[in-house]
mmCIF file of C-alpha atoms in Angstrom:
data_model
loop_
_atom_site.group_PDB
_atom_site.id
_atom_site.type_symbol
_atom_site.label_atom_id
_atom_site.label_comp_id
_atom_site.label_asym_id
_atom_site.label_seq_id
_atom_site.Cartn_x
_atom_site.Cartn_y
_atom_site.Cartn_z
ATOM 1 C CA MET P 1 0.004 -0.005 0.005
ATOM 2 C CA LYS P 2 2.813 2.368 0.919
ATOM 3 C CA THR P 3 4.659 1.532 -2.305
ATOM 4 C CA ALA P 4 1.551 2.216 -4.386
ATOM 5 C CA PHE P 5 1.094 5.552 -2.630
ATOM 6 C CA MET P 6 4.704 6.553 -3.304
ATOM 7 C CA LEU P 7 4.331 5.593 -6.967
ATOM 8 C CA ILE P 8 1.177 7.740 -7.216
ATOM 9 C CA LEU P 9 3.014 10.729 -5.710
ATOM 10 C CA LYS P 10 5.781 10.389 -8.306
ATOM 11 C CA PHE P 11 3.149 10.977 -10.976
ATOM 12 C CA TYR P 12 2.878 14.649 -10.016
ATOM 13 C CA HIS P 13 6.544 15.356 -10.717
ATOM 14 C CA LYS P 14 6.850 18.061 -13.431
ATOM 15 C CA ILE P 15 3.055 18.428 -13.685
ATOM 16 C CA LYS P 16 2.337 19.921 -10.254
ATOM 17 C CA LEU P 17 0.681 23.034 -11.677
ATOM 18 C CA ASN P 18 -1.676 20.956 -13.849
ATOM 19 C CA SER P 19 -2.490 18.734 -10.896
ATOM 20 C CA ALA P 20 -3.203 21.707 -8.631
ATOM 21 C CA LEU P 21 -5.465 23.225 -11.290
ATOM 22 C CA LEU P 22 -7.439 19.990 -11.600
ATOM 23 C CA ALA P 23 -7.777 19.691 -7.811
ATOM 24 C CA GLY P 24 -9.083 23.283 -7.720
ATOM 25 C CA VAL P 25 -11.648 22.502 -10.400
ATOM 26 C CA PHE P 26 -12.743 19.429 -8.416
ATOM 27 C CA PHE P 27 -13.180 21.569 -5.297
ATOM 28 C CA ILE P 28 -15.283 24.195 -7.092
ATOM 29 C CA ALA P 29 -17.330 21.522 -8.836
ATOM 30 C CA GLN P 30 -18.139 19.784 -5.555
ATOM 31 C CA LEU P 31 -19.075 23.067 -3.836
ATOM 32 C CA SER P 32 -21.314 24.132 -6.698
ATOM 33 C CA LEU P 33 -23.009 20.726 -6.788
ATOM 34 C CA LEU P 34 -23.654 20.951 -3.042
ATOM 35 C CA PHE P 35 -25.191 24.405 -3.504
ATOM 36 C CA LEU P 36 -27.368 23.136 -6.353
ATOM 37 C CA SER P 37 -28.510 20.053 -4.438
ATOM 38 C CA ASN P 38 -29.374 22.164 -1.386
ATOM 39 C CA THR P 39 -31.315 24.610 -3.587
ATOM 40 C CA LEU P 40 -33.282 21.762 -5.127
ATOM 41 C CA ALA P 41 -33.861 20.108 -1.716
ATOM 42 C CA ASP P 42 -35.102 23.367 -0.157
ATOM 43 C CA THR P 43 -37.365 24.035 -3.138
ATOM 44 C CA VAL P 44 -38.931 20.561 -2.952
ATOM 45 C CA SER P 45 -39.275 20.701 0.859
ATOM 46 C CA ILE P 46 -41.028 24.082 0.823
ATOM 47 C CA GLN P 47 -43.361 23.146 -1.998
ATOM 48 C CA ARG P 48 -44.347 19.898 -0.308
ATOM 49 C CA ALA P 49 -44.887 21.634 3.018
ATOM 50 C CA TYR P 50 -47.041 24.338 1.384
ATOM 51 C CA HIS P 51 -49.298 21.806 -0.312
ATOM 52 C CA ARG P 52 -49.731 19.908 2.971
ATOM 53 C CA ILE P 53 -51.593 22.905 4.457
ATOM 54 C CA PRO P 54 -55.248 21.829 4.820
ATOM 55 C CA GLY P 55 -57.455 23.231 2.047
ATOM 56 C CA ILE P 56 -54.635 25.337 0.597
ATOM 57 C CA GLU P 57 -56.195 25.145 -2.920
ATOM 58 C CA HIS P 58 -59.117 27.236 -1.622
ATOM 59 C CA SER P 59 -57.125 29.804 0.356
ATOM 60 C CA ILE P 60 -55.854 33.369 0.297
ATOM 61 C CA TYR P 61 -52.862 34.946 2.031
ATOM 62 C CA TYR P 62 -53.869 38.204 3.734
ATOM 63 C CA TYR P 63 -51.383 40.865 4.802
ATOM 64 C CA GLU P 64 -51.069 44.466 5.919
ATOM 65 C CA ALA P 65 -49.905 47.225 3.642
ATOM 66 C CA GLY P 66 -46.362 47.082 5.098
ATOM 67 C CA SER P 67 -44.020 44.392 3.769
ATOM 68 C CA MET P 68 -42.506 43.405 7.141
ATOM 69 C CA TYR P 69 -43.903 42.790 10.593
ATOM 70 C CA ASP P 70 -43.181 45.699 12.967
ATOM 71 C CA PRO P 71 -44.103 44.879 16.580
ATOM 72 C CA ASP P 72 -44.009 48.574 17.519
ATOM 73 C CA ALA P 73 -46.427 49.662 14.790
ATOM 74 C CA ALA P 74 -50.139 50.021 15.340
ATOM 75 C CA ILE P 75 -51.894 46.730 14.660
ATOM 76 C CA LYS P 76 -54.870 46.918 12.350
ATOM 77 C CA LYS P 77 -58.000 45.140 13.520
ATOM 78 C CA LEU P 78 -58.577 41.899 11.679
ATOM 79 C CA PRO P 79 -62.290 41.317 11.060
ATOM 80 C CA ASP P 80 -63.911 38.598 13.175
ATOM 81 C CA PHE P 81 -64.395 35.649 10.824
ATOM 82 C CA THR P 82 -65.245 33.060 13.490
ATOM 83 C CA ALA P 83 -68.948 33.104 12.646
ATOM 84 C CA ASP P 84 -68.421 33.122 8.863
ATOM 85 C CA GLN P 85 -69.436 29.685 7.567
ATOM 86 C CA ASN P 86 -67.570 30.304 4.297
ATOM 87 C CA ILE P 87 -64.245 30.117 6.179
ATOM 88 C CA LYS P 88 -62.953 26.707 7.234
ATOM 89 C CA TYR P 89 -59.608 27.658 8.759
ATOM 90 C CA LEU P 90 -57.853 30.829 9.907
ATOM 91 C CA PHE P 91 -54.115 30.126 10.216
ATOM 92 C CA GLN P 92 -52.081 32.628 12.236
ATOM 93 C CA CYS P 93 -48.879 32.880 14.253
ATOM 94 C CA TYR P 94 -48.167 34.577 17.604
ATOM 95 C CA ALA P 95 -44.773 35.688 18.893
ATOM 96 C CA ALA P 96 -45.432 34.230 22.338
ATOM 97 C CA GLY P 97 -42.228 35.208 24.148
ATOM 98 C CA SER P 98 -39.246 33.078 25.087
ATOM 99 C CA ALA P 99 -38.366 30.009 27.162
ATOM 100 C CA GLU P 100 -35.194 28.446 28.489
ATOM 101 C CA MET P 101 -34.326 24.930 27.320
ATOM 102 C CA GLY P 102 -30.997 23.186 27.831
ATOM 103 C CA GLY P 103 -29.373 26.413 29.024
ATOM 104 C CA GLU P 104 -30.436 28.226 25.876
ATOM 105 C CA GLU P 105 -33.027 31.004 25.556
ATOM 106 C CA LEU P 106 -35.339 30.131 22.670
ATOM 107 C CA PRO P 107 -38.099 32.149 20.988
ATOM 108 C CA VAL P 108 -41.585 30.683 21.401
ATOM 109 C CA PHE P 109 -44.296 30.806 18.734
ATOM 110 C CA VAL P 110 -47.925 29.726 18.858
ATOM 111 C CA MET P 111 -49.526 28.341 15.687
ATOM 112 C CA ASN P 112 -52.750 26.553 14.849
ATOM 113 C CA GLU P 113 -52.669 22.848 15.693
ATOM 114 C CA GLU P 114 -54.223 21.829 12.361
ATOM 115 C CA LEU P 115 -51.603 23.807 10.451
ATOM 116 C CA VAL P 116 -48.489 22.462 12.191
ATOM 117 C CA SER P 117 -49.855 18.908 12.423
ATOM 118 C CA SER P 118 -50.411 18.823 8.672
ATOM 119 C CA VAL P 119 -47.168 20.516 7.621
ATOM 120 C CA CYS P 120 -45.034 18.368 9.961
ATOM 121 C CA LYS P 121 -47.136 15.201 9.437
ATOM 122 C CA LEU P 122 -47.612 14.694 13.183
ATOM 123 C CA ASP P 123 -49.276 11.583 14.568
ATOM 124 C CA TYR P 124 -52.411 11.854 16.636
ATOM 125 C CA ASP P 125 -51.711 12.426 20.342
ATOM 126 C CA ALA P 126 -54.374 11.849 23.008
ATOM 127 C CA SER P 127 -52.251 13.550 25.668
ATOM 128 C CA GLU P 128 -53.827 16.491 27.476
ATOM 129 C CA SER P 129 -50.481 18.322 27.491
ATOM 130 C CA THR P 130 -49.812 21.142 25.067
ATOM 131 C CA ARG P 131 -47.978 19.753 22.082
ATOM 132 C CA ALA P 132 -44.785 21.398 20.868
ATOM 133 C CA VAL P 133 -42.435 21.162 17.911
ATOM 134 C CA LEU P 134 -38.737 21.983 18.390
ATOM 135 C CA SER P 135 -37.006 23.231 15.283
ATOM 136 C CA GLY P 136 -33.689 24.532 14.102
ATOM 137 C CA LYS P 137 -30.170 24.205 15.441
ATOM 138 C CA LEU P 138 -30.568 23.537 19.154
ATOM 139 C CA ARG P 139 -27.600 22.800 21.401
ATOM 140 C CA GLU P 140 -29.634 20.435 23.571
ATOM 141 C CA SER P 141 -33.227 19.283 23.454
ATOM 142 C CA PRO P 142 -35.470 16.586 24.951
ATOM 143 C CA LYS P 143 -36.378 13.569 22.878
ATOM 144 C CA LYS P 144 -39.504 13.190 20.797
ATOM 145 C CA GLY P 145 -42.435 12.046 22.975
ATOM 146 C CA ASN P 146 -40.992 13.422 26.237
ATOM 147 C CA GLU P 147 -43.211 15.326 28.646
ATOM 148 C CA ILE P 148 -41.585 18.466 30.030
ATOM 149 C CA GLN P 149 -42.492 21.608 31.936
ATOM 150 C CA LEU P 150 -41.909 24.765 29.951
ATOM 151 C CA THR P 151 -41.972 28.286 31.377
ATOM 152 C CA VAL P 152 -42.898 30.855 28.760
ATOM 153 C CA ARG P 153 -42.015 34.473 29.588
ATOM 154 C CA ASN P 154 -43.684 37.369 27.771
ATOM 155 C CA LYS P 155 -45.165 40.816 28.487
ATOM 156 C CA SER P 156 -48.035 39.349 30.501
ATOM 157 C CA GLY P 157 -45.712 37.422 32.852
ATOM 158 C CA SER P 158 -44.398 33.861 33.262
ATOM 159 C CA HIS P 159 -46.591 30.934 32.306
ATOM 160 C CA ARG P 160 -45.772 27.323 33.161
ATOM 161 C CA LEU P 161 -47.036 24.674 30.735
ATOM 162 C CA ASP P 162 -46.999 20.899 30.639
ATOM 163 C CA VAL P 163 -45.619 20.241 27.157
ATOM 164 C CA SER P 164 -45.404 17.080 25.064
ATOM 165 C CA ILE P 165 -42.645 17.090 22.411
ATOM 166 C CA ALA P 166 -44.493 16.097 19.234
ATOM 167 C CA GLU P 167 -41.601 16.469 16.804
ATOM 168 C CA ILE P 168 -37.988 17.645 16.605
ATOM 169 C CA LEU P 169 -37.068 19.187 13.246
ATOM 170 C CA SER P 170 -33.467 19.406 12.093
ATOM 171 C CA GLN P 171 -32.254 22.738 10.789
ATOM 172 C CA GLU P 172 -32.587 21.749 7.112
ATOM 173 C CA ASP P 173 -36.171 20.494 7.701
ATOM 174 C CA ALA P 174 -37.370 23.352 9.923
ATOM 175 C CA TYR P 175 -39.554 25.039 7.301
ATOM 176 C CA LEU P 176 -42.767 26.334 8.801
ATOM 177 C CA PRO P 177 -45.213 29.136 7.949
ATOM 178 C CA TYR P 178 -43.921 32.268 9.668
ATOM 179 C CA PHE P 179 -46.416 34.918 8.498
ATOM 180 C CA HIS P 180 -44.074 37.847 9.205
ATOM 181 C CA ILE P 181 -43.784 39.067 5.593
ATOM 182 C CA GLY P 182 -46.435 40.707 3.466
ATOM 183 C CA GLY P 183 -46.503 42.693 0.249
ATOM 184 C CA SER P 184 -47.476 41.911 -3.333
ATOM 185 C CA GLY P 185 -44.295 39.892 -3.856
ATOM 186 C CA ILE P 186 -45.397 37.178 -1.443
ATOM 187 C CA SER P 187 -44.580 33.606 -2.519
ATOM 188 C CA ILE P 188 -44.274 30.233 -0.840
ATOM 189 C CA TYR P 189 -40.569 30.982 -0.347
ATOM 190 C CA ASN P 190 -41.241 33.876 2.037
ATOM 191 C CA ILE P 191 -44.310 32.320 3.647
ATOM 192 C CA PHE P 192 -42.107 29.435 4.798
ATOM 193 C CA TRP P 193 -38.911 30.042 6.784
ATOM 194 C CA GLN P 194 -36.433 27.965 8.715
ATOM 195 C CA ILE P 195 -37.491 28.683 12.282
ATOM 196 C CA ASP P 196 -35.233 28.203 15.309
ATOM 197 C CA GLY P 197 -37.239 27.822 18.500
ATOM 198 C CA VAL P 198 -40.283 26.269 20.105
ATOM 199 C CA ILE P 199 -43.600 26.113 18.243
ATOM 200 C CA LEU P 200 -46.579 25.491 20.534
ATOM 201 C CA LEU P 201 -49.713 24.029 18.960
ATOM 202 C CA ASP P 202 -52.852 25.980 19.793
ATOM 203 C CA ASN P 203 -56.006 23.919 20.134
ATOM 204 C CA GLY P 204 -58.150 26.959 20.923
ATOM 205 C CA THR P 205 -57.261 27.931 24.488
ATOM 206 C CA LEU P 206 -53.464 28.395 24.475
ATOM 207 C CA THR P 207 -53.410 32.062 23.494
ATOM 208 C CA GLU P 208 -55.619 32.916 26.453
ATOM 209 C CA ARG P 209 -53.532 30.856 28.872
ATOM 210 C CA LEU P 210 -50.369 32.661 27.718
ATOM 211 C CA GLY P 211 -52.032 36.084 27.926
ATOM 212 C CA LEU P 212 -51.428 36.791 24.244
ATOM 213 C CA THR P 213 -53.142 39.714 22.556
ATOM 214 C CA GLU P 214 -53.282 41.215 19.080
ATOM 215 C CA THR P 215 -49.986 42.978 19.725
ATOM 216 C CA GLU P 216 -48.192 39.605 19.662
ATOM 217 C CA LEU P 217 -50.078 38.409 16.583
ATOM 218 C CA TYR P 218 -48.329 38.627 13.196
ATOM 219 C CA PRO P 219 -50.616 40.734 11.011
ATOM 220 C CA ASN P 220 -50.516 38.200 8.164
ATOM 221 C CA GLY P 221 -52.049 34.773 7.767
ATOM 222 C CA ILE P 222 -53.923 32.280 5.630
ATOM 223 C CA LEU P 223 -57.692 32.128 5.225
ATOM 224 C CA VAL P 224 -59.002 28.806 3.945
ATOM 225 C CA PHE P 225 -62.515 28.847 2.455
ATOM 226 C CA ASP P 226 -64.886 25.929 2.718
ATOM 227 C CA ALA P 227 -64.819 24.188 -0.669
ATOM 228 C CA GLN P 228 -68.506 23.250 -0.282
ATOM 229 C CA ALA P 229 -69.694 26.758 0.591
ATOM 230 C CA GLU P 230 -71.204 28.768 -2.208
ATOM 231 C CA GLY P 231 -70.385 32.464 -2.537
ATOM 232 C CA GLY P 232 -69.507 34.651 0.425
ATOM 233 C CA GLN P 233 -65.899 35.156 -0.553
ATOM 234 C CA ALA P 234 -66.534 38.621 -1.971
ATOM 235 C CA ALA P 235 -67.845 39.764 1.445
ATOM 236 C CA VAL P 236 -64.650 38.484 3.063
ATOM 237 C CA PHE P 237 -62.487 40.330 0.550
ATOM 238 C CA ASP P 238 -64.417 43.553 1.129
ATOM 239 C CA ALA P 239 -64.087 43.179 4.940
ATOM 240 C CA LEU P 240 -60.339 42.734 4.646
ATOM 241 C CA GLN P 241 -59.867 45.774 2.425
ATOM 242 C CA GLU P 242 -62.096 47.937 4.609
ATOM 243 C CA ASN P 243 -59.840 47.128 7.572
ATOM 244 C CA GLY P 244 -56.576 47.911 5.773
ATOM 245 C CA TYR P 245 -55.637 44.426 4.609
ATOM 246 C CA PHE P 246 -54.656 43.111 1.184
ATOM 247 C CA TYR P 247 -54.755 39.537 -0.020
ATOM 248 C CA LYS P 248 -53.245 37.227 -2.589
ATOM 249 C CA THR P 249 -54.936 34.128 -3.970
ATOM 250 C CA TYR P 250 -53.548 30.602 -4.067
ATOM 251 C CA GLU P 251 -53.262 30.735 -7.853
ATOM 252 C CA ALA P 252 -51.354 34.042 -7.791
ATOM 253 C CA ILE P 253 -48.947 32.755 -5.136
ATOM 254 C CA LEU P 254 -48.247 29.611 -7.178
ATOM 255 C CA LYS P 255 -47.665 31.652 -10.336
ATOM 256 C CA ASP P 256 -45.171 34.003 -8.657
ATOM 257 C CA SER P 257 -43.507 31.057 -6.871
ATOM 258 C CA GLU P 258 -42.956 29.243 -10.179
ATOM 259 C CA LYS P 259 -41.181 32.322 -11.537
ATOM 260 C CA ILE P 260 -38.918 32.456 -8.480
ATOM 261 C CA THR P 261 -38.198 28.704 -8.799
ATOM 262 C CA GLN P 262 -37.126 29.162 -12.431
ATOM 263 C CA GLU P 263 -34.943 32.156 -11.516
ATOM 264 C CA ASN P 264 -33.300 30.275 -8.656
ATOM 265 C CA LEU P 265 -32.541 27.238 -10.788
ATOM 266 C CA SER P 266 -31.352 29.398 -13.698
ATOM 267 C CA SER P 267 -28.850 31.112 -11.421
ATOM 268 C CA ALA P 268 -27.793 27.877 -9.668
ATOM 269 C CA LEU P 269 -27.291 25.652 -12.760
ATOM 270 C CA PRO P 270 -24.565 27.336 -14.888
ATOM 271 C CA LEU P 271 -21.640 26.997 -12.440
ATOM 272 C CA PRO P 272 -22.201 23.276 -11.663
ATOM 273 C CA LEU P 273 -22.625 22.509 -15.378
ATOM 274 C CA LEU P 274 -19.420 24.416 -16.231
ATOM 275 C CA ALA P 275 -17.544 22.762 -13.353
ATOM 276 C CA LEU P 276 -18.741 19.303 -14.412
ATOM 277 C CA THR P 277 -17.680 19.942 -18.012
ATOM 278 C CA LEU P 278 -14.248 21.153 -16.904
ATOM 279 C CA SER P 279 -13.950 18.193 -14.532
ATOM 280 C CA PHE P 280 -14.560 15.792 -17.415
ATOM 281 C CA LEU P 281 -12.256 17.520 -19.889
ATOM 282 C CA LEU P 282 -9.405 18.098 -17.428
ATOM 283 C CA SER P 283 -9.636 14.561 -16.030
ATOM 284 C CA VAL P 284 -9.294 13.094 -19.511
ATOM 285 C CA SER P 285 -6.582 15.607 -20.486
ATOM 286 C CA LEU P 286 -4.509 14.997 -17.377
ATOM 287 C CA THR P 287 -4.830 11.234 -17.812
ATOM 288 C CA VAL P 288 -3.472 11.545 -21.384
ATOM 289 C CA LEU P 289 -0.742 13.863 -20.094
ATOM 290 C CA PHE P 290 0.174 11.311 -17.431
ATOM 291 C CA ILE P 291 0.490 8.579 -20.052
ATOM 292 C CA HIS P 292 2.465 10.744 -22.450
ATOM 293 C CA MET P 293 4.927 12.083 -19.916
ATOM 294 C CA LYS P 294 5.301 8.876 -17.901
ATOM 295 C CA SER P 295 5.803 6.347 -20.740
ATOM 296 C CA ARG P 296 9.438 5.759 -19.790
ATOM 297 C CA THR P 297 8.490 5.426 -16.142
ATOM 298 C CA PHE P 298 5.913 2.772 -17.065
ATOM 299 C CA MET P 299 8.523 0.881 -19.070
ATOM 300 C CA ILE P 300 10.657 0.687 -15.951
ATOM 301 C CA TYR P 301 7.673 -0.425 -13.863
ATOM 302 C CA TYR P 302 6.891 -3.052 -16.482
ATOM 303 C CA THR P 303 10.346 -4.587 -16.262
ATOM 304 C CA LEU P 304 9.893 -4.717 -12.499
ATOM 305 C CA GLY P 305 6.667 -6.715 -12.880
ATOM 306 C CA LEU P 306 3.874 -4.094 -13.048
ATOM 307 C CA SER P 307 1.019 -5.488 -15.162
ATOM 308 C CA LYS P 308 -1.097 -3.471 -17.559
ATOM 309 C CA ILE P 309 -4.155 -3.716 -15.304
ATOM 310 C CA LYS P 310 -2.179 -2.451 -12.315
ATOM 311 C CA SER P 311 -0.965 0.429 -14.497
ATOM 312 C CA TYR P 312 -4.579 1.420 -15.094
ATOM 313 C CA PHE P 313 -5.232 1.529 -11.384
ATOM 314 C CA LEU P 314 -2.040 3.486 -10.785
ATOM 315 C CA ILE P 315 -3.265 6.202 -13.127
ATOM 316 C CA TRP P 316 -6.721 6.021 -11.560
ATOM 317 C CA GLY P 317 -5.174 6.448 -8.119
ATOM 318 C CA ALA P 318 -3.277 9.567 -9.231
ATOM 319 C CA ILE P 319 -6.466 11.213 -10.540
ATOM 320 C CA GLY P 320 -8.571 9.876 -7.658
ATOM 321 C CA LEU P 321 -6.225 11.387 -5.076
ATOM 322 C CA LEU P 322 -6.635 14.833 -6.680
ATOM 323 C CA CYS P 323 -10.404 14.414 -6.336
ATOM 324 C CA PHE P 324 -10.286 12.932 -2.844
ATOM 325 C CA ILE P 325 -8.365 15.810 -1.233
ATOM 326 C CA PRO P 326 -10.982 18.529 -2.090
ATOM 327 C CA LEU P 327 -13.692 15.978 -1.287
ATOM 328 C CA ALA P 328 -12.277 15.611 2.233
ATOM 329 C CA VAL P 329 -12.217 19.401 2.640
ATOM 330 C CA ASN P 330 -15.854 19.652 1.486
ATOM 331 C CA LEU P 331 -16.848 16.856 3.853
ATOM 332 C CA VAL P 332 -15.415 18.886 6.740
ATOM 333 C CA ILE P 333 -17.379 21.929 5.532
ATOM 334 C CA VAL P 334 -20.578 19.872 5.272
ATOM 335 C CA CYS P 335 -20.146 18.323 8.726
ATOM 336 C CA CYS P 336 -19.545 21.735 10.295
ATOM 337 C CA SER P 337 -22.746 23.118 8.771
ATOM 338 C CA ALA P 338 -26.322 21.810 8.573
ATOM 339 C CA CYS P 339 -25.395 18.632 6.716
ATOM 340 C CA SER P 340 -27.866 16.158 5.248
ATOM 341 C CA ALA P 341 -27.654 12.702 3.733
ATOM 342 C CA LEU P 342 -28.091 14.272 0.304
ATOM 343 C CA ASP P 343 -24.802 16.190 0.685
ATOM 344 C CA PHE P 344 -22.857 12.978 1.289
ATOM 345 C CA ILE P 345 -24.623 11.233 -1.632
ATOM 346 C CA VAL P 346 -23.761 14.093 -4.011
ATOM 347 C CA LEU P 347 -20.067 14.077 -3.011
ATOM 348 C CA PHE P 348 -19.889 10.287 -3.220
ATOM 349 C CA LEU P 349 -21.484 10.192 -6.704
ATOM 350 C CA TYR P 350 -19.115 12.903 -7.924
ATOM 351 C CA PHE P 351 -16.119 10.955 -6.656
ATOM 352 C CA LEU P 352 -17.411 7.816 -8.396
ATOM 353 C CA MET P 353 -17.906 9.760 -11.642
ATOM 354 C CA ILE P 354 -14.350 11.147 -11.631
ATOM 355 C CA SER P 355 -12.941 7.729 -10.732
ATOM 356 C CA ALA P 356 -14.812 6.113 -13.616
ATOM 357 C CA ILE P 357 -13.619 8.802 -16.047
ATOM 358 C CA ALA P 358 -9.998 8.356 -14.958
ATOM 359 C CA LEU P 359 -10.157 4.562 -15.152
ATOM 360 C CA LEU P 360 -11.872 4.491 -18.556
ATOM 361 C CA SER P 361 -9.522 7.143 -19.943
ATOM 362 C CA ALA P 362 -6.523 5.139 -18.786
ATOM 363 C CA ALA P 363 -7.888 1.972 -20.358
ATOM 364 C CA LEU P 364 -8.761 3.746 -23.640
ATOM 365 C CA PHE P 365 -5.608 5.794 -24.198
ATOM 366 C CA TYR P 366 -3.092 3.481 -22.576
ATOM 367 C CA ARG P 367 -4.127 0.619 -24.866
ATOM 368 C CA ARG P 368 -2.659 2.466 -27.845
ATOM 369 C CA LYS P 369 0.539 3.170 -25.937
ATOM 370 C CA SER P 370 0.807 0.091 -23.757
ATOM 371 C CA ILE P 371 3.993 -1.041 -22.084
ATOM 372 C CA ILE P 372 4.065 -4.164 -24.240
ATOM 373 C CA ALA P 373 3.837 -2.097 -27.430
ATOM 374 C CA LEU P 374 6.631 0.167 -26.217
ATOM 375 C CA LYS P 375 8.860 -2.813 -25.401
ATOM 376 C CA THR P 376 8.157 -4.388 -28.784
ATOM 377 C CA LYS P 377 9.022 -1.153 -30.592
ATOM 378 C CA GLU P 378 12.196 -0.822 -28.510
ATOM 379 C CA ALA P 379 13.233 -4.382 -29.441
ATOM 380 C CA GLU P 380 12.692 -3.686 -33.130
ATOM 381 C CA LEU P 381 14.968 -0.680 -32.944
#
């Protein structure tokens, strides 16, 4: 093994600059592929989560005139839709305060139980405790299914709750409706955000128990109409506008979101495609350069008993090492960030691709300039 490694290192003699260039291209290609895979994964995760919202096909997103939530601004009065039989769900979010967990101060949010249960695909829980979802990068957290006591501190005081941990979302999966952004440019990508903190599921009484008022309520939300109800939507739209609210339909949100998806993919695709093309061309080119510049070296190896097959793997090892070094660096970067199984799969597949290219190139080009052919030509001379 040590001998093989030393032979591989000798390959880089007199072509160090070319080798360093190829290793740099491998590094950029891997990074760009990771960025592309994360973009695709986030896009798919958000779209799936959005379509898991109950009755989303018959919904509107309402918002105030301002584009961002300002807790110090005057809160407009949302019309009371509780008695309106045309409305099936009213999904909202409260900034409920903060709570300490594992020595860390975490923000606490209150959302509708139907909303979070559907988006996070939670199982039914007959427990009388308040259910909670922990999301984001937490230093320490209880396990799923644990019953804990949580003290929520806000403007109205401290409130102790018996809480059941319904789900723990990793940072890359912590996409939930946040409702803190409005404006005509609303899309599914700014309705859903990666939330760090504790999300309490409101079954109808939690806001009162925590002393929450309209000042803690984000002034945006989702209204879901009953698909069976006939008419009545125009009256809801009028009531919203009369109270200083605007709205955007499900169809309009999807249309704008599709445009953003295309723009994101259009900006994310060129660099990985260029890096992959350069990886292929430079891998083949450097393999040919190895064979051309190291023919005499291979003749010596041949006389010492190195077979043609082993020569292929020697060339493959030289190219593979140039790919493995940046791969190891990228693995460290991935592990230090919010890594996922997809990141490791992408890096592994890229390494396999480069290895296959190097091995096939060696077999293809080395056949025409094999050690046996060189020895035969030498004997003829």
